[in-house]
mmCIF file of C-alpha atoms and ligand atoms in Angstrom:
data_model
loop_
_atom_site.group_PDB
_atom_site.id
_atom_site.type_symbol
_atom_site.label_atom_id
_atom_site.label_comp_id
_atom_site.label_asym_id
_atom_site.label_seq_id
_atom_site.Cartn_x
_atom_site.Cartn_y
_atom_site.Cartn_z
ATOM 1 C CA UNK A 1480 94.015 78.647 123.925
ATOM 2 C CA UNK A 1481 96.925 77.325 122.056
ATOM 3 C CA UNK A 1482 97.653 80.016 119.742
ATOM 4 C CA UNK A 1483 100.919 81.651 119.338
ATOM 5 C CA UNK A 1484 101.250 85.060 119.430
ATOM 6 C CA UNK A 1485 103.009 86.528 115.753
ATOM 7 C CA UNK A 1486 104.231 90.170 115.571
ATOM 8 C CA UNK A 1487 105.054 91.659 112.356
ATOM 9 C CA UNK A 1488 106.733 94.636 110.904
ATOM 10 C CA UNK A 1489 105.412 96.029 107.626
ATOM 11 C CA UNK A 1490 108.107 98.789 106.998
ATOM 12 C CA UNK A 1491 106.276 99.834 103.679
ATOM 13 C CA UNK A 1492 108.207 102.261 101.473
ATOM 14 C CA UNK A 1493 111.026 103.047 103.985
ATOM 15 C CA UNK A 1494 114.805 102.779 104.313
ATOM 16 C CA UNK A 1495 117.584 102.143 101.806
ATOM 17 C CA UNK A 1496 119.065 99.001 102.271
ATOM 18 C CA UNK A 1497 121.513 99.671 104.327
ATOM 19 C CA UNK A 1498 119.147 101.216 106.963
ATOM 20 C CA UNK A 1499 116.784 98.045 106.591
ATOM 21 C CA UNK A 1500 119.928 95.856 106.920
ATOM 22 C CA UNK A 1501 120.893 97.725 110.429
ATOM 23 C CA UNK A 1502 117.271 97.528 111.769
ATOM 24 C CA UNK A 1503 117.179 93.833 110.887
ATOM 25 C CA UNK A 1504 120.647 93.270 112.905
ATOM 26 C CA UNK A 1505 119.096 95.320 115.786
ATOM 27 C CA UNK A 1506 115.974 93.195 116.013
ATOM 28 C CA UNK A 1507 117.575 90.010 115.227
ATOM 29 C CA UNK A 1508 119.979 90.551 118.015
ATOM 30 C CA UNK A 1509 117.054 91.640 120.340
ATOM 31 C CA UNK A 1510 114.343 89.262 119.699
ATOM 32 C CA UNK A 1511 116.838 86.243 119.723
ATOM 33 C CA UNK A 1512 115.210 83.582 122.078
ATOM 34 C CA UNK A 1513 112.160 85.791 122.152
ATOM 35 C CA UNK A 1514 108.823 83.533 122.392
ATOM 36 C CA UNK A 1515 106.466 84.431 119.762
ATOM 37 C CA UNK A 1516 106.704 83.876 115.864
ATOM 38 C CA UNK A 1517 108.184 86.987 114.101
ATOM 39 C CA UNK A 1518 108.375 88.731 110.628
ATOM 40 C CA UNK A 1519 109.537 91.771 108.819
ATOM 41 C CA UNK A 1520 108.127 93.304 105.612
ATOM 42 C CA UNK A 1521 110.731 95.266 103.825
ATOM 43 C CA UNK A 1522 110.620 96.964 100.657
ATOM 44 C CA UNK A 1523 111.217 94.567 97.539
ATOM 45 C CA UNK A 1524 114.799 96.052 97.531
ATOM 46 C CA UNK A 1525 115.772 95.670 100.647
ATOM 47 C CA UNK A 1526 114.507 92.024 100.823
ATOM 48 C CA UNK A 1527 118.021 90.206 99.487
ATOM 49 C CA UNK A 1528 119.588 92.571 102.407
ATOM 50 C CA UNK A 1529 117.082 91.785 105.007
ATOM 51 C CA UNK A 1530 117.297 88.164 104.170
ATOM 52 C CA UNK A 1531 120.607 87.702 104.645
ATOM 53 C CA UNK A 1532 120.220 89.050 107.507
ATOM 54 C CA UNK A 1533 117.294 87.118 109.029
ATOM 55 C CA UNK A 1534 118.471 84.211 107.818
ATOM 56 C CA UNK A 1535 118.537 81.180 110.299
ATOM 57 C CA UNK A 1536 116.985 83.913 113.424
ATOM 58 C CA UNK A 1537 113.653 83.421 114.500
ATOM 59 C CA UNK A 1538 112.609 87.028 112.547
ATOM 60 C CA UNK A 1539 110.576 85.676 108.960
ATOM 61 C CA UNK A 1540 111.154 87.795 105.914
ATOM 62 C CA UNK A 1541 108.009 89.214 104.836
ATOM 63 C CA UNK A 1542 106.832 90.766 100.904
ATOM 64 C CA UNK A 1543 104.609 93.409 101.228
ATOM 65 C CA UNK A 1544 102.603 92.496 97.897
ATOM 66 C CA UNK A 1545 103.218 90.790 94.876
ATOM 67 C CA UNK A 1546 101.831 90.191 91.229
ATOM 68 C CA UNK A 1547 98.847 87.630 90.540
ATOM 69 C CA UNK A 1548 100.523 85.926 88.039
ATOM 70 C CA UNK A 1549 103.534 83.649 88.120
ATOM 71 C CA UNK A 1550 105.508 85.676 85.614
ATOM 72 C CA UNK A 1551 105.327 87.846 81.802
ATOM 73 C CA UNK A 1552 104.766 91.447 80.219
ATOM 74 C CA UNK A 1553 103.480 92.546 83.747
ATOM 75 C CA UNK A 1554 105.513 95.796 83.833
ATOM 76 C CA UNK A 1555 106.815 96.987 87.414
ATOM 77 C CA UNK A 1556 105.255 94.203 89.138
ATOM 78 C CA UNK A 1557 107.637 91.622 91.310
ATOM 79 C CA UNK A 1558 106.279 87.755 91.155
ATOM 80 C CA UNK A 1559 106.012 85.280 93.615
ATOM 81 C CA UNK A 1560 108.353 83.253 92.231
ATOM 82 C CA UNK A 1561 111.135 85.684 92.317
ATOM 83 C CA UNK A 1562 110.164 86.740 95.791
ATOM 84 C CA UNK A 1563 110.776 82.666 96.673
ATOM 85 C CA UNK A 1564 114.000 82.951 95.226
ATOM 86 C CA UNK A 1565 115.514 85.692 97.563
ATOM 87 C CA UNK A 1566 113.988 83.653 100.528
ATOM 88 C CA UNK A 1567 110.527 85.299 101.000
ATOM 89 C CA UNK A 1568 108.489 82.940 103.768
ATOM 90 C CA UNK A 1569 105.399 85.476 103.839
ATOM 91 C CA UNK A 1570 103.298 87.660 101.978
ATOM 92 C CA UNK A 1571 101.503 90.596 103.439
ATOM 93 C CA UNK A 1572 98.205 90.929 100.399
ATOM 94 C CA UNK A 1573 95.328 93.080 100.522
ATOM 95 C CA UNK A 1574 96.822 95.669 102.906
ATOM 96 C CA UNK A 1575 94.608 98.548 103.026
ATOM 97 C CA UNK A 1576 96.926 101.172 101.118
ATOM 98 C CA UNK A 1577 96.837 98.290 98.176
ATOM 99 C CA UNK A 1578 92.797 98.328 98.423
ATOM 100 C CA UNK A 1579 92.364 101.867 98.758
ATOM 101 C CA UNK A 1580 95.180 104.160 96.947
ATOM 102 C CA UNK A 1581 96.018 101.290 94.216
ATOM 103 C CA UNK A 1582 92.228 100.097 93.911
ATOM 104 C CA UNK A 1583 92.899 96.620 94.433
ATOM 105 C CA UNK A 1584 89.763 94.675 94.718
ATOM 106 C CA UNK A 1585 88.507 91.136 96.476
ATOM 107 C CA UNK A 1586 88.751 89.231 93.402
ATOM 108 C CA UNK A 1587 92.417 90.278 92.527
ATOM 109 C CA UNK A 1588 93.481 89.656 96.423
ATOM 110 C CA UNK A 1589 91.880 86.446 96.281
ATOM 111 C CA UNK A 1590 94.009 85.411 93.071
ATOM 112 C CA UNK A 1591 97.155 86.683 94.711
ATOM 113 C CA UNK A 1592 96.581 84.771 98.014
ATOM 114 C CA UNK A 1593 95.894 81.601 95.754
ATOM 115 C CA UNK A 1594 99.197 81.503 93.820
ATOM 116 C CA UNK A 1595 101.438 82.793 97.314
ATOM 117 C CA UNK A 1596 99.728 79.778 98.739
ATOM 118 C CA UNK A 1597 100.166 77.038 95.837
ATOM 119 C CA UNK A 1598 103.987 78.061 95.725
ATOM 120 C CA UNK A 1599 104.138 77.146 99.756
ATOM 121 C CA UNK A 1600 104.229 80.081 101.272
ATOM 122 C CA UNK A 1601 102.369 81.936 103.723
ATOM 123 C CA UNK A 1602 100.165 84.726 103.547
ATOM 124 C CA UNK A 1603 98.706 87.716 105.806
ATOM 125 C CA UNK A 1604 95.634 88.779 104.618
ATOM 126 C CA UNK A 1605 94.510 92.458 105.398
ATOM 127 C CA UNK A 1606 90.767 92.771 106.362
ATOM 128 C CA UNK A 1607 89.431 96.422 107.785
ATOM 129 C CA UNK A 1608 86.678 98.826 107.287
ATOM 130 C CA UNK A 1609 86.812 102.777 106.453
ATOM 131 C CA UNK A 1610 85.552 105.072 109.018
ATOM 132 C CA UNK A 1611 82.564 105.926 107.204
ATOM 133 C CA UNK A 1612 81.599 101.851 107.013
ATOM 134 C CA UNK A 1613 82.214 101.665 110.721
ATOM 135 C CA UNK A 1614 79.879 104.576 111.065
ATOM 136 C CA UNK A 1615 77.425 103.295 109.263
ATOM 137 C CA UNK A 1616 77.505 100.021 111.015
ATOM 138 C CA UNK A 1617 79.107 98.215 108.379
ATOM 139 C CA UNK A 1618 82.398 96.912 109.958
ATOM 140 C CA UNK A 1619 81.414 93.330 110.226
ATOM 141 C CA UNK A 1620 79.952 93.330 106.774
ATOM 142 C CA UNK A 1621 82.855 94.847 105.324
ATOM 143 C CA UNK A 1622 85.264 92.474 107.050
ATOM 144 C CA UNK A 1623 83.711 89.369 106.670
ATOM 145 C CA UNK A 1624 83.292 90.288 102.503
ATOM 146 C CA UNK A 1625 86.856 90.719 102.533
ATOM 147 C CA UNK A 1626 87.603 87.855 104.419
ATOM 148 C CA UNK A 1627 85.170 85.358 102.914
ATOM 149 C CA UNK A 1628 85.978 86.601 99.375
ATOM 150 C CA UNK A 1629 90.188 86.718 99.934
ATOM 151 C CA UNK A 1630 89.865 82.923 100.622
ATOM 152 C CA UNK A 1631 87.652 81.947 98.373
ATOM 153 C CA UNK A 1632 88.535 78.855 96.990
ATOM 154 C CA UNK A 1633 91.889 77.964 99.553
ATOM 155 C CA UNK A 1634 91.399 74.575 100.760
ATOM 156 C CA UNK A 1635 91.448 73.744 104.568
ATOM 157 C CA UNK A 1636 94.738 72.157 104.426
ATOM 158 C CA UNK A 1637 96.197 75.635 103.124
ATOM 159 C CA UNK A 1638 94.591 77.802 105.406
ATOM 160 C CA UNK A 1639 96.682 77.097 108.286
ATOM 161 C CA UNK A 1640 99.454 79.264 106.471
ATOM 162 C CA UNK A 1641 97.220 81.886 106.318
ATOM 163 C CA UNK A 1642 97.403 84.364 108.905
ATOM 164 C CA UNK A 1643 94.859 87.175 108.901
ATOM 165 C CA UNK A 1644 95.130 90.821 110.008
ATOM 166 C CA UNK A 1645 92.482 93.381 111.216
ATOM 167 C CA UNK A 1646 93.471 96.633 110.487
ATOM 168 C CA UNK A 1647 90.632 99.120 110.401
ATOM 169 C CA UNK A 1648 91.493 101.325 107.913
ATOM 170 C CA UNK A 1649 90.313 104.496 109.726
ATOM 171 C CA UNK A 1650 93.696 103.940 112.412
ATOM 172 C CA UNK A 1651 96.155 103.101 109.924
ATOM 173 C CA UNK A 1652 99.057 105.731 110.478
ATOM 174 C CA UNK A 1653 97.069 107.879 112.255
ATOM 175 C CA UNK A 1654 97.526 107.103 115.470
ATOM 176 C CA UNK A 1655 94.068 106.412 116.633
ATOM 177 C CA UNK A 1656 94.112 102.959 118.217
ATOM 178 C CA UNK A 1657 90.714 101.032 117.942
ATOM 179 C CA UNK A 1658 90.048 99.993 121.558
ATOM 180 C CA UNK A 1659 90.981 96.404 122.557
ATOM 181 C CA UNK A 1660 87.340 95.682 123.336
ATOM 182 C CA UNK A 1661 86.673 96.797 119.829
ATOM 183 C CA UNK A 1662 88.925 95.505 117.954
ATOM 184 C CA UNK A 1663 88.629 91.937 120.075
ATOM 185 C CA UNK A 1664 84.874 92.119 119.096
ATOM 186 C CA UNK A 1665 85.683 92.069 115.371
ATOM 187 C CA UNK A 1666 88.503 89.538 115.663
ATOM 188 C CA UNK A 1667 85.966 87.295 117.446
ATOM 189 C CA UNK A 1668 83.376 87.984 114.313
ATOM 190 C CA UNK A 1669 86.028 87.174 112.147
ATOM 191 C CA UNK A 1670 86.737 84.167 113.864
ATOM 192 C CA UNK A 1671 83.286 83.060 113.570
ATOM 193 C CA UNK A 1672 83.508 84.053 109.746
ATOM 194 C CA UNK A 1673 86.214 81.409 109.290
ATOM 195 C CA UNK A 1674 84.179 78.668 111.614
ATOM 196 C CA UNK A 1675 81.724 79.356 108.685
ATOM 197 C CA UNK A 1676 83.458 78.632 106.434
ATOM 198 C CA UNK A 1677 86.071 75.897 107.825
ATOM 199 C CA UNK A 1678 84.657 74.465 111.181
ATOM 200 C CA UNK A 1679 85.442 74.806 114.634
ATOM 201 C CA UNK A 1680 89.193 73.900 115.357
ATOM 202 C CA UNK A 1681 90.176 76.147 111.725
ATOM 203 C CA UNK A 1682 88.457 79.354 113.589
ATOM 204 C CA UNK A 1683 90.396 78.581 116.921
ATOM 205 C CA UNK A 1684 93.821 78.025 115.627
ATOM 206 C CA UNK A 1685 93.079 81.147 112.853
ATOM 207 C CA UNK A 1686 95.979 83.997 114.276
ATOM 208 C CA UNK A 1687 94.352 87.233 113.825
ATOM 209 C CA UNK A 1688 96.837 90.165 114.132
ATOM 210 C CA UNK A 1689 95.602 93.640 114.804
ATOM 211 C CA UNK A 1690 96.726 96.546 112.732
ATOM 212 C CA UNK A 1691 95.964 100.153 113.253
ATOM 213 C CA UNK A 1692 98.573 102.456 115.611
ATOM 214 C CA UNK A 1693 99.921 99.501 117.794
ATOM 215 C CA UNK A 1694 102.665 100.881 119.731
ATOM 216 C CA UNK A 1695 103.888 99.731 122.382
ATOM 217 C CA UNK A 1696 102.141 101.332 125.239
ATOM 218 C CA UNK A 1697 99.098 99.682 123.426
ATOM 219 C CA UNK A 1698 100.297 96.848 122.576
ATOM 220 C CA UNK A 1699 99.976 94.663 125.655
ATOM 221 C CA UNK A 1700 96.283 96.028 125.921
ATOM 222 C CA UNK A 1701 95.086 94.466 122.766
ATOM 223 C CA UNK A 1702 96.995 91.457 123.193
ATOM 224 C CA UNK A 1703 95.538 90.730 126.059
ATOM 225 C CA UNK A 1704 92.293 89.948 124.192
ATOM 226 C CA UNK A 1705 90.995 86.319 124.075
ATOM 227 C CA UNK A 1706 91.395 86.747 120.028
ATOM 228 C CA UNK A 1707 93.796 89.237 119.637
ATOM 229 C CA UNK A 1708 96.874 87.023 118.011
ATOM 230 C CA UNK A 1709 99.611 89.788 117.767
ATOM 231 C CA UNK A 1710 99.836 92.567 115.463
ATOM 232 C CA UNK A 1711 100.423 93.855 112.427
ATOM 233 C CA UNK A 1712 102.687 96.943 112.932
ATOM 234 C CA UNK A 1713 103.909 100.173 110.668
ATOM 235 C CA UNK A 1714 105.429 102.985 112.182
ATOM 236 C CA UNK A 1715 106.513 101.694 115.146
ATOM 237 C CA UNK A 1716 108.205 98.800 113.247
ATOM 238 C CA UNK A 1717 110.640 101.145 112.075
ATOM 239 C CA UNK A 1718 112.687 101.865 114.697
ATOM 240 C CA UNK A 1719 114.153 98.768 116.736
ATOM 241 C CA UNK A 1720 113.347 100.745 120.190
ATOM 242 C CA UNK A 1721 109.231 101.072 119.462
ATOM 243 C CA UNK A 1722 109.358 97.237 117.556
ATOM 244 C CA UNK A 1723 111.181 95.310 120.316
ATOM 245 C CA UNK A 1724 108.911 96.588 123.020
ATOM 246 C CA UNK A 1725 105.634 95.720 120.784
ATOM 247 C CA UNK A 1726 107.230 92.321 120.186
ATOM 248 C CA UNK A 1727 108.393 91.431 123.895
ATOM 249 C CA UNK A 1728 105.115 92.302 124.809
ATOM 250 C CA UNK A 1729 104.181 91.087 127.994
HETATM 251 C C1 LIG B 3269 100.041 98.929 108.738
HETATM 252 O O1 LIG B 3269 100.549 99.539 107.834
HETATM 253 O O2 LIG B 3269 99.752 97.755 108.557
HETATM 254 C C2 LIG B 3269 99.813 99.622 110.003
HETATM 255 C C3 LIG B 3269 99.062 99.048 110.892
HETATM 256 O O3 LIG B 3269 100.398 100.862 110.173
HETATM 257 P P1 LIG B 3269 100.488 101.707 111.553
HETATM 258 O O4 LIG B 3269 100.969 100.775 112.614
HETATM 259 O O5 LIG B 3269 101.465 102.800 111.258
HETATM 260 O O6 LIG B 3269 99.118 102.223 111.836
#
């Protein structure tokens, strides 16, 4: 398997920016020389002081969401053009507190991912059922909806700057881990979702991160799954002494 393994931090409404500017030091200084492909999320006003930061290390800077259109009367929203501007490489989209608390559906994720793509830059895009889908057998529905419908229309030649991340919904900040058997068995549906779609050698260089509770007495767990491609982290990506461990995974 030739993939690379990519760890990111999604640090969601946290830290001022000096606190975001001292984590960023921390982990730049700690994950220098490190071997996988890295990122942090910040909030959109900590990104000019995370950037500067970042800048030439092997740590990406990361948006955690952005508007669907280039620019105008779109009151409170941040565009991806501006996000380009302070350096943004990456855009987390469709994460599952966007989906779920701000009602953000398939068709508006898809439009996002579509312009964060045609401005050259990458994109992470959340997948992940609700605990009551799961229950009712629905996870692989669910997912491959999401999936099939957030690319709808991205051409093969831009996919390979999409990443995507499984995160089911239902251990999202609440410390319930899916286990690496079941989250590898989704990741490998999701896989086949995208050989649907794309062919064969799209699906096998796809990275799929898992979300959901990684920390990182988990973390080397799920990563040891044949298509587990890293993770997608939030709480424990906000201290430098539960990220570094997750991210030096071994
Ligand atoms: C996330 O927000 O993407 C996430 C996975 O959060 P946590 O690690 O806290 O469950």
């Amino acid at each position: 398997m030739s993939r690379n393994y990519y760890i990111a931090g999604n640090w969601k409404m946290h830290k001022t920016r000096a606190e975001a500017a001292e984590l960023a030091k921390a982990l730049a200084a700690q994950l220098k020389g490190g071997k996988h492909k890295y990122l942090v999320a910040p909030s959109f006003t900590s990104l000019e002081a995370v950037g500067a930061v970042v800048k030439g290390t092997n740590i990406l800077l990361g948006a955690q969401n952005c508007a669907p259109e280039e620019q105008g009367a779109h009151t409170g929203e941040v565009s991806v053009l501006q996000l380009k501007d302070l350096g943004v490489q990456a855009v987390i989209l469709g994460h599952s507190e966007r989906r779920h608390i701000y009602k953000e559906d398939d068709a508006l994720i898809n439009k996002k991912v579509k312009l964060v793509l045609q401005h050259g830059l990458e994109v992470i895009l959340c997948v992940g059922e609700l605990l009551e889908e799961r229950e009712a057998g629905r996870a692989e529905a669910v997912c491959e909806t999401q999936t099939v419908k957030g690319l709808e229309g991205v051409s093969a030649a831009d996919l390979g700057r999409v990443t995507i991340a499984y995160e089911p919904v239902w251990a999202i900040g609440t410390g319930k881990t899916a286990t690496p058997e079941d989250a590898d068995a989704i990741h490998a549906y999701i896989r086949k979702v995208i050989g649907k779609l794309y062919g064969p050698a799209a699906a096998e260089q796809m990275i799929i991160q898992y979300g959901g509770s990684v920390k990182p007495e988990n973390a080397a767990q799920l990563m040891a799954k044949e298509n587990i491609d890293g993770a997608l982290v939030g709480g424990a990506a906000l201290k430098a002494e539960t990220f570094v461990p997750i991210a030096q995974f071994s």
